[in-house]
XYZ file of C-alpha atoms in Angstrom:
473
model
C 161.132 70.752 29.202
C 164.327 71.112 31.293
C 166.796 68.557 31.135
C 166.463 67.695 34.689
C 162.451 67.380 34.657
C 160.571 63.848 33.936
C 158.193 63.971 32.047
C 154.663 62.865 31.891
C 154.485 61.174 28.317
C 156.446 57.970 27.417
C 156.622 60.049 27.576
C 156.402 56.131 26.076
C 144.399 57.416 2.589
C 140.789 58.298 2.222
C 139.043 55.158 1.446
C 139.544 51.285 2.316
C 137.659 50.530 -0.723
C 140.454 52.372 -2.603
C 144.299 52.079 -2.721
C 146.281 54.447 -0.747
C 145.769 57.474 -2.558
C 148.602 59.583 -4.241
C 147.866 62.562 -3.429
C 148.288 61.326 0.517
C 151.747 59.404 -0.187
C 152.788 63.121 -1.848
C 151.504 65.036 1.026
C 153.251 63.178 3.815
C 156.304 62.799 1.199
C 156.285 66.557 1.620
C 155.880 66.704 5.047
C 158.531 64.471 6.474
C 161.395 65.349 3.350
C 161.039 69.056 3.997
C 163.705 69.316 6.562
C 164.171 72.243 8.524
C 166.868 71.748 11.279
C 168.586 69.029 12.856
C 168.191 67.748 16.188
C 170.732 66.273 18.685
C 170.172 62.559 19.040
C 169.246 62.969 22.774
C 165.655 61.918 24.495
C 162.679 59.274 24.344
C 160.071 61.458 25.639
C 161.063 64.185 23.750
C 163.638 65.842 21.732
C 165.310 67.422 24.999
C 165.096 64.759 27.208
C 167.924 62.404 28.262
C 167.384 58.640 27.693
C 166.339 56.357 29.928
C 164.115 58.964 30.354
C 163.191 59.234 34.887
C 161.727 56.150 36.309
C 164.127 54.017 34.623
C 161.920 51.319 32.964
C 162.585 52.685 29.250
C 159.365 53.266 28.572
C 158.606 56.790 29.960
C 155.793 57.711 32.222
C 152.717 57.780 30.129
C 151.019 56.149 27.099
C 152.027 52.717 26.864
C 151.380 51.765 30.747
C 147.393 50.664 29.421
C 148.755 48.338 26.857
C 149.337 44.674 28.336
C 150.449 43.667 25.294
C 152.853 45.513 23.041
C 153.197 44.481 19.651
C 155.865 42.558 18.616
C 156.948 44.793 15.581
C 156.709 48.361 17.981
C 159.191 50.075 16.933
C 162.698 50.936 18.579
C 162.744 54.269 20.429
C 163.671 56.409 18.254
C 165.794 59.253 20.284
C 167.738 56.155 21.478
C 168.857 55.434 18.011
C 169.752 58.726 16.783
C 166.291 58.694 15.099
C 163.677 61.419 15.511
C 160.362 59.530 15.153
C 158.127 58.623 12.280
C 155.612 59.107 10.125
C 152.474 56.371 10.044
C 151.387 56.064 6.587
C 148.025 54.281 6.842
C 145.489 52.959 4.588
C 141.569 52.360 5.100
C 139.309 53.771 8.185
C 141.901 56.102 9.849
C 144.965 57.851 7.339
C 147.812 60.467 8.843
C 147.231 63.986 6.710
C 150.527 65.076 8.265
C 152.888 66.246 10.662
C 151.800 69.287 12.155
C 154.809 70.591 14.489
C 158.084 69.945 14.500
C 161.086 69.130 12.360
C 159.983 68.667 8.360
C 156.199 69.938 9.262
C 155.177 72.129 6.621
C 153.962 74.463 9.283
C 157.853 75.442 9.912
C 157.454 75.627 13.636
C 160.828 75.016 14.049
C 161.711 78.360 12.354
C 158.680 80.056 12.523
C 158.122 79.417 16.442
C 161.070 77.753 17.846
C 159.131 74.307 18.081
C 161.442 71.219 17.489
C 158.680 69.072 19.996
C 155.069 69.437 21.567
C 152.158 68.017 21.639
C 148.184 67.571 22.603
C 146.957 70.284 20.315
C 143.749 70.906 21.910
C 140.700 72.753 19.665
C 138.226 75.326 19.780
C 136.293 77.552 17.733
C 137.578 81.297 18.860
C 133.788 82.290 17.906
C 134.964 85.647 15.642
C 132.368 85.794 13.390
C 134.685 88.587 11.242
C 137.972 86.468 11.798
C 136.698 83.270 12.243
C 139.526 80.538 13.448
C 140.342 77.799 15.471
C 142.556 77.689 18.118
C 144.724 75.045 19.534
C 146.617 74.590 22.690
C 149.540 72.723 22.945
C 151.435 71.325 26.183
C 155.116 70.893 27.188
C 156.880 72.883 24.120
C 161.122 72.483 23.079
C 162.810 74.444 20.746
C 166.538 74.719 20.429
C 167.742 71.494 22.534
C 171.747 73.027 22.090
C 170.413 76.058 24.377
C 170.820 76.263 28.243
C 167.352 75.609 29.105
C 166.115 73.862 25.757
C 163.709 76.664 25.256
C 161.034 75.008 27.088
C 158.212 76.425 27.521
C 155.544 74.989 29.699
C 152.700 75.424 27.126
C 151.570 77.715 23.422
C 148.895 78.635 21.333
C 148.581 78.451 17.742
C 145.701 79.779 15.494
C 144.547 78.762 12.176
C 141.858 80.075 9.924
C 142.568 76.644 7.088
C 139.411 75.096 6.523
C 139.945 72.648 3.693
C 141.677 70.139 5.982
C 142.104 67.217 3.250
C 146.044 68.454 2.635
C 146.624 69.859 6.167
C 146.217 72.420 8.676
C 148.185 75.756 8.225
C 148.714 77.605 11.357
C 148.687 81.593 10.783
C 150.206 82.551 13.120
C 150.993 82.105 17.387
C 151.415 84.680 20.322
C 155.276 85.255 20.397
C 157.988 85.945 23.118
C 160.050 87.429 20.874
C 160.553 86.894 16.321
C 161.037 83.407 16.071
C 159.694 82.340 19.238
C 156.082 81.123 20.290
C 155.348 82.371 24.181
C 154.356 80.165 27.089
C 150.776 81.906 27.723
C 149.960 80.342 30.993
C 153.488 80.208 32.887
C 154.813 77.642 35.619
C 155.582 79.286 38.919
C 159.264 78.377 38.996
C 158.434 77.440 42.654
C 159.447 73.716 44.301
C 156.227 71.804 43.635
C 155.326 72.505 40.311
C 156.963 71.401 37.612
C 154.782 72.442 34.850
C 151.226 74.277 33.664
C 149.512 72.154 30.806
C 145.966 73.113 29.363
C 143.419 70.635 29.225
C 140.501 71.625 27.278
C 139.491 75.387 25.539
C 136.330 76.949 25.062
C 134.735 80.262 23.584
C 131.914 82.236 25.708
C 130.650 85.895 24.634
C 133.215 85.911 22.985
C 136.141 85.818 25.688
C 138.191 82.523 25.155
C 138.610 80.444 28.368
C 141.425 77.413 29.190
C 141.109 74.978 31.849
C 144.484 73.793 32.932
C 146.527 71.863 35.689
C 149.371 72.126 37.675
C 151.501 69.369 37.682
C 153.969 68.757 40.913
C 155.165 65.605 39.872
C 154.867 62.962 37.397
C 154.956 59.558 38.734
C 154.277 55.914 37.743
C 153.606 54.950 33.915
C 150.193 56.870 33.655
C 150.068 58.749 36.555
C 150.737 61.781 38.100
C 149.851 64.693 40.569
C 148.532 67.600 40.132
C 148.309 70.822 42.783
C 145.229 72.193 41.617
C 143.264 72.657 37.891
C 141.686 76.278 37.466
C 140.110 78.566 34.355
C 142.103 81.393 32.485
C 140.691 83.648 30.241
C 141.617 85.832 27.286
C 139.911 88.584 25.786
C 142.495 89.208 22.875
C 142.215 85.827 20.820
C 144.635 83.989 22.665
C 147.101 86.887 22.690
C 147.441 87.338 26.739
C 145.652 84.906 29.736
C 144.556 85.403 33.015
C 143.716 82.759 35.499
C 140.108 83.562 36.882
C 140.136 84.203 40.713
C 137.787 81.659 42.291
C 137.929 78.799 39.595
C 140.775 76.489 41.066
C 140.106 73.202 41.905
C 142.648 71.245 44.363
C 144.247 68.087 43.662
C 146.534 66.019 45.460
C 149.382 67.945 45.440
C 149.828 71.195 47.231
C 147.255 74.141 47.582
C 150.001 76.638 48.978
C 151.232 76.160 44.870
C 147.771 78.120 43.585
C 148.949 82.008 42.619
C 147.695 84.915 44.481
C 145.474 86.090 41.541
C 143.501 82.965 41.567
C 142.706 83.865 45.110
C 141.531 81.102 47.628
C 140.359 77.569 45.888
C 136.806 76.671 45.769
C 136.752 73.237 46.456
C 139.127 69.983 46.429
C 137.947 68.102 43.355
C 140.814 65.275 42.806
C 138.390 63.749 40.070
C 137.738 67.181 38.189
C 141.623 68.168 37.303
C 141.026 67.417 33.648
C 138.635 68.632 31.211
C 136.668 68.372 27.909
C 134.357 71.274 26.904
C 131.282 71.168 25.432
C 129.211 73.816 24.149
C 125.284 72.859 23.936
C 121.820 74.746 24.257
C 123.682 77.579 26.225
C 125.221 75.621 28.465
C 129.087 74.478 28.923
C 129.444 70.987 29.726
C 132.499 69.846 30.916
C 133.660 66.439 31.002
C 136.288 65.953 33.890
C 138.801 63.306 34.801
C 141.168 62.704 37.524
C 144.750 63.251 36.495
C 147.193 60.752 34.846
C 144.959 58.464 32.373
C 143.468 56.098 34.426
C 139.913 58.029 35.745
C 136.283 57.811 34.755
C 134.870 60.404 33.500
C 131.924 63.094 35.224
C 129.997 65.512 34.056
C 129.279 69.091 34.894
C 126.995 71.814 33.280
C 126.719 75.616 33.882
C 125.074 78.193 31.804
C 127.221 79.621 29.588
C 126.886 83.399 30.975
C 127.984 81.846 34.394
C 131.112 80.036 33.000
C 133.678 82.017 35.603
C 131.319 80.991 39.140
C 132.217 77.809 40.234
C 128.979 77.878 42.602
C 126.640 77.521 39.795
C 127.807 74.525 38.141
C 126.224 71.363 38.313
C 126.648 67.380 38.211
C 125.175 64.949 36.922
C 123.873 62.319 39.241
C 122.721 59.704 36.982
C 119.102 60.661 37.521
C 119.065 64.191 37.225
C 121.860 67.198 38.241
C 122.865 68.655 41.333
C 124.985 70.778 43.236
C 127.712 68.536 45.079
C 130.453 67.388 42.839
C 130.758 64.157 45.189
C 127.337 63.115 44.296
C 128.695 62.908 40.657
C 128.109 59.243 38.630
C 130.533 58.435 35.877
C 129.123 59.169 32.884
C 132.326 57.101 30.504
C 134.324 54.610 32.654
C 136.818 53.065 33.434
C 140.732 54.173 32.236
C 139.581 57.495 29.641
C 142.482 59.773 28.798
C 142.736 63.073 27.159
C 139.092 63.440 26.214
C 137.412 65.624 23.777
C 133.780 65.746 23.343
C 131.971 67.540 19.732
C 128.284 67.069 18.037
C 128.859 65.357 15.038
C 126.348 66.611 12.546
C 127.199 63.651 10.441
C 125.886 61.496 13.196
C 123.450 63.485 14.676
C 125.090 62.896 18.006
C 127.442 64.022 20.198
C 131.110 62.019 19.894
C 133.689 61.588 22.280
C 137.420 61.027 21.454
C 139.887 59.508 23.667
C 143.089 57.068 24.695
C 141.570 53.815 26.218
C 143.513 51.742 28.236
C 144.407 49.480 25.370
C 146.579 52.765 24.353
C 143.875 52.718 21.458
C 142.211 56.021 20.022
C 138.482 55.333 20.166
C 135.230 56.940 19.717
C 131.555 56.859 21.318
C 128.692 58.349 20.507
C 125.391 59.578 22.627
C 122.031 61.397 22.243
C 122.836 63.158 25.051
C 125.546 65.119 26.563
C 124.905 62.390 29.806
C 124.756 59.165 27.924
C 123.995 56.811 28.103
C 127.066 56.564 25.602
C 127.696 53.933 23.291
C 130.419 50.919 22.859
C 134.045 52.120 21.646
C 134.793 52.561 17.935
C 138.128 52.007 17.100
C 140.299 54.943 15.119
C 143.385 54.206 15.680
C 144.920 50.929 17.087
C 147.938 51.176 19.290
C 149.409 47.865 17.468
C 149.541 50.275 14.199
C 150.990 53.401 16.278
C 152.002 51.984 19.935
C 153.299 55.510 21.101
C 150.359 57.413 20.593
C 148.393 59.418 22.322
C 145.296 62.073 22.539
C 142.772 62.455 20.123
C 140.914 66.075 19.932
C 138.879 66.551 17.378
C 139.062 69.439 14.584
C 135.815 72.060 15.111
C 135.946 72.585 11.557
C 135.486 68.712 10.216
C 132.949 67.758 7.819
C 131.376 65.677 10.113
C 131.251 67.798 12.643
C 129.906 70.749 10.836
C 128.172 69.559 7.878
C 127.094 65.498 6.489
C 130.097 64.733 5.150
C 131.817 61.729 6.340
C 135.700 62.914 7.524
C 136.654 63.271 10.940
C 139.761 65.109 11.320
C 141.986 65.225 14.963
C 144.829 65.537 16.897
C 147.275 63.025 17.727
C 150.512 62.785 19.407
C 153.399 60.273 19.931
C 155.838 60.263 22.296
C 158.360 59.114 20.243
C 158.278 61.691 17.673
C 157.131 63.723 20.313
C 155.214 65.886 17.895
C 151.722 66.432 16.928
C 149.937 65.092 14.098
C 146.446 65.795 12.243
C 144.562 62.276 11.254
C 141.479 62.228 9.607
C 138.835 59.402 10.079
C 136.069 58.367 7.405
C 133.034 57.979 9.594
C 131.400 56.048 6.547
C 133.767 53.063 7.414
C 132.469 53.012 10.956
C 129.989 50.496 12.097
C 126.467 52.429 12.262
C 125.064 51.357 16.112
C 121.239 51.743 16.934
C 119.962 53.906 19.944
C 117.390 51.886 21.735
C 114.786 53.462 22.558
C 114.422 55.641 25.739
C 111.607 53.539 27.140
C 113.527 49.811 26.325
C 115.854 48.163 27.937
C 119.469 47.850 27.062
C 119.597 44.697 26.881
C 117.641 44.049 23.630
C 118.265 41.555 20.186
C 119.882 44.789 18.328
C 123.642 45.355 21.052
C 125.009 47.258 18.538
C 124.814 50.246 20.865
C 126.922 48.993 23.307
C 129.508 46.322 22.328
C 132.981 47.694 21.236
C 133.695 46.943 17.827
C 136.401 44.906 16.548
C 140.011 46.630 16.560
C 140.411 47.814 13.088
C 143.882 46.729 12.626
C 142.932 43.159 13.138
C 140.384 43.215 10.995
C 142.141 45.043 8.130
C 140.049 47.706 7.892
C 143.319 50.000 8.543
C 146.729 49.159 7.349
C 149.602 50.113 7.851
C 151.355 50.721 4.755
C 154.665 52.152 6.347
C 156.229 53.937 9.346
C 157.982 56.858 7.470
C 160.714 58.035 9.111
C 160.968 61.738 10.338
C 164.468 63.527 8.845
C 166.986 64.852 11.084
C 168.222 66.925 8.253
């Protein structure tokens, strides 16, 4: 992002019952030794951004404002020190694979796409049953920070047809500006009030992808910040080229007079539906929608999938059944859930939700039900292992998602390296919980279902082995 634009993100290995396996150490070895080009010593929030980053309180404008407690051994920020970030080499429930973008990545954004820093890395299935791959948006994007303009762009695509996710994620290839350079596909306005377009949560219907996204007018306190509106695009070239869909905006707090001529008049004011999480599920789209910043309960909304682009025919869910008015919505996951992402998990045989707690932890709950009720959190990843991360979206193509077997795989970001990487989670090492039954009451011998379990890091049942640092060169 441009030098003079705060950002929103502070902004602050298989088994436990095994030693930290080789082939893992090797892997990351790999990953953060390969250098690829140096970066100037120059941001917190990312590798573009000048330190103390706006706001002044040194921590940046996101992640860390839910935890109460940092740990004593967080780490310095990095692009204070010259640094560029770091590696988490974990043991037991939840191990890094690698770093996907960015300096040393074996992916080779940095030459390949002009991507020193990004992150989120939000997943779908594009749904091609002849060229079959995933997709994954990514938000706020830097490439050469020694340019006029850093080569920010406000958000890219990558695609990737890897399936055997155990060494890492190779990305084929990415809709380009020019050789070298990885396009915005949604662009800001360049108009006063907006100082940024980031995608929120991607989905495939009929085979036409679609990306919900907001704009941003300003970021604000640790956490927080404004949006103008939240609307659809679509693509009907894999990703290649997006249009917003006319009709499909949603206004926030910011201001209306910022939504674009070809997404034509708003359809309603929804402040708590400017993020999303998309589920597809017995030909319906769910979508899972927070307020912006990370500090929102989370609603749900259903629409058939044919009827994806009219914002008339969704509907909410009420708590006892679904209806038309948004404001009747109940929270479905509450309170503080940020950057969700919502999958079945075959391994399971439930759906699973993925998010950043308030704790600044990456958990996971479960459900029977697209509504709920939804369990107590699970754990992945603690913030007192990896205090600057943040999102978790999970990978369509994991074993446990598609199949029995037990690995998880996601996204994760940190501000400090202010990069994406892909973790991987043995579900095996989670604690099972027991669905009570639909005519019993919750509160039965058997809580398992919904008591949060212990945080993993203070148990042991992750370690942190090491924080690796990233090479500058």
């Amino acid at each position: 992002m441009s030098r003079s634009t705060p950002r929103r993100r502070p902004h602050l290995s298989r088994r436990a019952r095994a030693p930290l396996a080789a082939g893992t150490v090797v892997a990351l070895a790999i990953g953060a030794l390969t250098a690829l080009t140096a970066l100037p010593p120059v941001a917190s929030a990312a590798p573009c951004d000048p330190w103390p980053p706006t706001g002044g309180t040194g921590l940046g404008s996101g992640s860390l404002s839910g935890s109460a407690a940092m740990p004593t051994d967080a780490p310095a920020t990095p692009w204070a020190n010259g640094a560029s970030g770091y590696i988490p080499v974990l043991q037991g429930r939840t191990t890094t694979v690698e770093l996907l973008t960015g300096p040393t990545s074996p992916n080779r954004t940095v030459e390949r796409f002009g991507i020193s820093g990004t992150d989120l890395g939000i997943m779908w299935k594009n749904g091609d049953a002849s060229n079959p791959q995933v997709l994954m948006a990514l938000g706020d994007t830097m490439g050469d920070c020694s340019l006029p303009g850093t080569q920010w762009r406000s958000n890219i695509l990558f695609r990737s047809s890897d399936r055997i996710l155990s060494n890492g994620m190779r990305v084929d290839n990415a809709p380009m500006e020019r050789s070298g350079l990885a396009k915005s596909i949604l662009p800001r306005s360049n108009l006063p009030g907006e100082v940024t377009v980031i995608p929120t949560a991607g989905v495939e219907v009929a085979g036409t992808q679609y990306l919900r996204y907001m704009s941003v007018a300003s970021w604000g306190a640790p956490g927080e910040w404004v949006t103008n509106y939240s609307a659809l695009a679509e693509s009907r070239d894999n990703g290649e080229n997006w249009t917003p869909v006319a009709g499909t905006a949603r206004t926030g707090t910011g201001s209306a007079r910022l939504i674009p001529s070809d997404l034509g008049a708003p359809f309603t004011t929804h402040t708590a539906g400017q993020m999303s999480a998309f589920l597809k599920h017995d030909g319906f789209v769910y979508e899972y929608l927070t307020p912006s910043g990370r500090n929102g309960a989370v609603t749900l909304a259903r629409v058939p999938e044919r009827s994806i682009r009219t914002m008339s025919a969704y509907e909410f869910w009420t708590g006892a059944g679904w209806g038309r008015d948004h404001r009747s919505a109940a929270a479905v996951m509450h309170p503080r859930v940020s950057e969700l992402s919502v999958s079945w998990s075959a391994r399971l045989g439930r759906f699973i939700a993925l998010y950043t707690n308030g704790n600044n932890d990456i958990v996971m709950r479960q459900a029977a039900r697209p509504e709920g009720p939804w369990s107590g959190e699970d754990i992945l990843l603690s913030y007192r292992h990896v205090p600057t991360l943040y999102g978790a979206f999970v990978h369509p193509w994991s074993p446990a998602v598609e199949t029995v077997g037990s690995d998880l795989y996601f996204t994760m970001s940190t501000w400090d390296a202010y990069n994406v990487f892909l973790m991987r989670t043995d579900l095996d090492l989670i604690p099972p919980r027991t669905l009570p039954a639909a005519d019993s009451r919750m509160r039965v011998a058997d809580n398992s279902w919904t008591t949060d379990t212990p945080d993993p890091a203070e148990t042991g049942e992750t370690v942190l082995v090491e924080r690796r640092p990233i090479p500058r060169s």
